[in-house]
Amino acid sequence: MDTALPRETGRTAFRDATDADVPELVALIESAYRGDSSRAGWTTEADILEGQRTDPDGVRATLSAPGSRVLVVERDGAMVACCHLEHRGEAAYFGMFAVRPGLQGAGLGKLTIAEAERSAREDWGVSEMQMTVISVREELIAWYERRGYRRTGRMSPFPYGDERFGIPRRDDLAFELLVKDLGQG
């Protein structure tokens, strides 16, 4: 697949992000997870984290990292969702997933994650998708489980004290690794 061209699905197009997208990506990600705007959707982290979720430098670093791409989802020409994919050998890592809060719950997230899985499997030949989720986000983890992801019980510590990841409002945060077998189909 030529990732320079958008892949159309009805009124929805998928394409790789460019440096020109950085300001809009940061705004989308922040709106989905932090502050009052995030409360319009169900993926908010505003009750467990304050501060930023990402910044322009972090998004630029993600865009320029080897084996890394940010998938932009557009509907009628407007950016409505995004996710980060990183090639890690036989697996791909899925992160930085954001859907515009007012559009959450309408199937756009399902469409985005399905496209990310298809792309990682077809473009990189990976057999597994991995992600980390804050372990107290039970509703979000349940959503991923309904998409075929499974909890591994493997935890990594939350980076307390590193405000690039937000300012924790609780002291029990950790990341849990979730995985999904992408198989061949």
Short mmCIF file of C-alpha atoms in Angstrom, two decimals:
data_model
loop_
_atom_site.label_atom_id
_atom_site.label_comp_id
_atom_site.label_asym_id
_atom_site.label_seq_id
_atom_site.Cartn_x
_atom_site.Cartn_y
_atom_site.Cartn_z
CA MET A 1 0.00 0.00 0.00
CA ASP A 2 1.30 3.47 -0.84
CA THR A 3 0.94 5.15 2.56
CA ALA A 4 1.43 8.61 1.01
CA LEU A 5 -2.08 8.42 -0.43
CA PRO A 6 -5.19 8.45 1.76
CA ARG A 7 -7.12 5.18 1.94
CA GLU A 8 -10.79 6.01 1.53
CA THR A 9 -13.53 4.21 3.45
CA GLY A 10 -16.76 6.01 2.62
CA ARG A 11 -16.27 9.56 3.84
CA THR A 12 -13.34 8.47 6.04
CA ALA A 13 -9.72 8.62 4.83
CA PHE A 14 -6.60 7.18 6.45
CA ARG A 15 -3.14 8.62 5.83
CA ASP A 16 0.25 8.96 7.48
CA ALA A 17 0.78 12.16 9.44
CA THR A 18 3.35 14.74 8.39
CA ASP A 19 5.14 17.49 10.32
CA ALA A 20 2.45 19.91 9.13
CA ASP A 21 -0.11 17.89 11.15
CA VAL A 22 1.70 18.31 14.50
CA PRO A 23 -0.36 21.23 15.91
CA GLU A 24 -3.66 19.57 15.00
CA LEU A 25 -2.50 16.19 16.35
CA VAL A 26 -1.51 17.72 19.69
CA ALA A 27 -4.88 19.50 19.93
CA LEU A 28 -6.78 16.29 19.10
CA ILE A 29 -4.87 14.16 21.61
CA GLU A 30 -5.17 16.75 24.38
CA SER A 31 -8.91 17.18 23.72
CA ALA A 32 -9.52 13.44 23.99
CA TYR A 33 -7.71 12.91 27.29
CA ARG A 34 -7.26 16.09 29.32
CA GLY A 35 -9.30 19.00 30.56
CA ASP A 36 -12.98 19.77 30.35
CA SER A 37 -13.20 19.13 26.59
CA SER A 38 -12.25 15.49 27.18
CA ARG A 39 -15.33 15.00 29.36
CA ALA A 40 -17.51 15.17 26.22
CA GLY A 41 -16.20 11.70 25.37
CA TRP A 42 -15.68 8.60 27.50
CA THR A 43 -11.87 8.22 27.15
CA THR A 44 -10.97 11.12 29.44
CA GLU A 45 -8.11 10.75 31.90
CA ALA A 46 -8.99 14.08 33.57
CA ASP A 47 -9.98 12.35 36.82
CA ILE A 48 -6.63 10.57 37.18
CA LEU A 49 -4.17 12.92 35.46
CA GLU A 50 -3.77 16.65 35.08
CA GLY A 51 -1.37 18.54 32.85
CA GLN A 52 -0.44 17.60 29.31
CA ARG A 53 -0.83 14.30 27.50
CA THR A 54 1.65 15.23 24.78
CA ASP A 55 3.35 18.22 23.22
CA PRO A 56 4.62 19.25 19.76
CA ASP A 57 8.17 18.02 20.45
CA GLY A 58 6.90 14.61 21.55
CA VAL A 59 4.71 14.22 18.48
CA ARG A 60 7.54 15.33 16.16
CA ALA A 61 9.88 12.80 17.79
CA THR A 62 7.28 10.07 17.26
CA LEU A 63 6.88 11.04 13.59
CA SER A 64 10.62 10.96 12.93
CA ALA A 65 11.48 7.78 14.86
CA PRO A 66 12.59 4.79 12.73
CA GLY A 67 9.84 2.19 12.28
CA SER A 68 7.23 4.63 13.53
CA ARG A 69 4.20 6.19 11.93
CA VAL A 70 1.18 8.16 13.04
CA LEU A 71 -2.04 7.28 11.28
CA VAL A 72 -4.41 10.21 10.76
CA VAL A 73 -8.11 9.62 10.27
CA GLU A 74 -10.03 12.28 8.39
CA ARG A 75 -13.73 12.56 7.81
CA ASP A 76 -14.86 15.03 5.18
CA GLY A 77 -11.38 16.58 5.28
CA ALA A 78 -11.26 17.14 9.05
CA MET A 79 -8.92 15.25 11.40
CA VAL A 80 -11.14 13.17 13.68
CA ALA A 81 -8.83 10.46 15.06
CA CYS A 82 -5.24 9.29 15.16
CA CYS A 83 -2.99 6.56 16.47
CA HIS A 84 0.69 5.77 16.61
CA LEU A 85 2.13 2.51 15.26
CA GLU A 86 5.67 1.36 15.95
CA HIS A 87 7.26 -1.68 14.32
CA ARG A 88 8.89 -3.88 16.98
CA GLY A 89 10.08 -7.03 15.23
CA GLU A 90 7.25 -9.58 15.15
CA ALA A 91 4.91 -7.12 16.89
CA ALA A 92 3.63 -3.61 16.43
CA TYR A 93 2.99 -1.19 19.26
CA PHE A 94 -0.28 0.77 19.21
CA GLY A 95 -0.53 4.04 21.12
CA MET A 96 -1.40 7.74 21.06
CA PHE A 97 -4.95 6.70 20.13
CA ALA A 98 -7.38 9.60 20.12
CA VAL A 99 -10.87 10.18 18.76
CA ARG A 100 -12.48 13.61 18.83
CA PRO A 101 -14.61 13.59 22.02
CA GLY A 102 -17.89 14.51 20.32
CA LEU A 103 -17.49 11.57 17.92
CA GLN A 104 -16.65 8.90 20.51
CA GLY A 105 -19.09 6.04 20.79
CA ALA A 106 -20.12 6.13 17.12
CA GLY A 107 -17.78 3.43 15.77
CA LEU A 108 -14.88 5.63 14.68
CA GLY A 109 -12.55 4.08 17.28
CA LYS A 110 -13.41 0.56 16.09
CA LEU A 111 -12.76 1.61 12.49
CA THR A 112 -9.43 3.23 13.42
CA ILE A 113 -8.08 0.30 15.42
CA ALA A 114 -9.15 -2.14 12.69
CA GLU A 115 -7.28 -0.09 10.08
CA ALA A 116 -4.21 0.11 12.35
CA GLU A 117 -4.22 -3.67 12.79
CA ARG A 118 -4.69 -4.28 9.06
CA SER A 119 -1.93 -1.85 8.20
CA ALA A 120 0.55 -3.28 10.72
CA ARG A 121 -0.17 -6.85 9.57
CA GLU A 122 0.01 -6.08 5.83
CA ASP A 123 2.76 -3.44 5.77
CA TRP A 124 5.08 -4.95 8.40
CA GLY A 125 4.02 -8.60 8.46
CA VAL A 126 3.61 -8.56 12.25
CA SER A 127 1.62 -11.22 14.06
CA GLU A 128 0.86 -9.32 17.26
CA MET A 129 -0.30 -5.87 18.33
CA GLN A 130 0.79 -4.60 21.74
CA MET A 131 -0.27 -1.61 23.79
CA THR A 132 -0.03 -0.33 27.32
CA VAL A 133 -3.03 1.05 29.18
CA ILE A 134 -3.20 2.65 32.61
CA SER A 135 -4.36 -0.29 34.71
CA VAL A 136 -7.11 1.62 36.56
CA ARG A 137 -8.85 2.41 33.23
CA GLU A 138 -11.20 -0.59 33.52
CA GLU A 139 -13.81 0.69 31.03
CA LEU A 140 -11.14 1.36 28.40
CA ILE A 141 -9.48 -2.02 28.98
CA ALA A 142 -12.89 -3.70 28.61
CA TRP A 143 -13.35 -1.89 25.27
CA TYR A 144 -10.01 -3.27 24.06
CA GLU A 145 -10.92 -6.75 25.30
CA ARG A 146 -14.08 -6.60 23.16
CA ARG A 147 -11.74 -5.91 20.20
CA GLY A 148 -9.76 -9.11 20.92
CA TYR A 149 -6.99 -7.76 23.18
CA ARG A 150 -6.08 -9.66 26.31
CA ARG A 151 -4.60 -8.53 29.57
CA THR A 152 -1.17 -9.96 30.30
CA GLY A 153 -0.79 -8.90 33.93
CA ARG A 154 2.63 -7.50 32.97
CA MET A 155 2.92 -4.08 34.55
CA SER A 156 5.35 -1.23 34.11
CA PRO A 157 5.54 1.75 36.45
CA PHE A 158 3.90 5.07 35.70
CA PRO A 159 6.60 7.76 35.27
CA TYR A 160 5.76 9.74 38.40
CA GLY A 161 7.64 13.02 38.44
CA ASP A 162 7.91 13.30 34.64
CA GLU A 163 5.30 15.91 33.78
CA ARG A 164 5.60 15.11 30.06
CA PHE A 165 3.13 12.29 30.84
CA GLY A 166 0.83 14.35 33.05
CA ILE A 167 0.50 15.09 36.73
CA PRO A 168 -1.02 12.10 38.57
CA ARG A 169 -4.00 12.70 40.84
CA ARG A 170 -3.57 9.28 42.49
CA ASP A 171 -0.65 7.15 43.64
CA ASP A 172 -1.67 3.74 42.24
CA LEU A 173 -1.06 4.23 38.51
CA ALA A 174 0.79 1.65 36.40
CA PHE A 175 0.69 0.54 32.78
CA GLU A 176 -0.54 -2.93 31.84
CA LEU A 177 0.52 -4.61 28.61
CA LEU A 178 -2.37 -5.76 26.41
CA VAL A 179 -1.77 -7.94 23.35
CA LYS A 180 -3.75 -9.22 20.37
CA ASP A 181 -2.81 -11.99 17.96
CA LEU A 182 -3.18 -10.54 14.47
CA GLY A 183 -2.71 -13.90 12.80
CA GLN A 184 -2.74 -13.95 9.04
CA GLY A 185 -6.25 -12.67 8.44
#
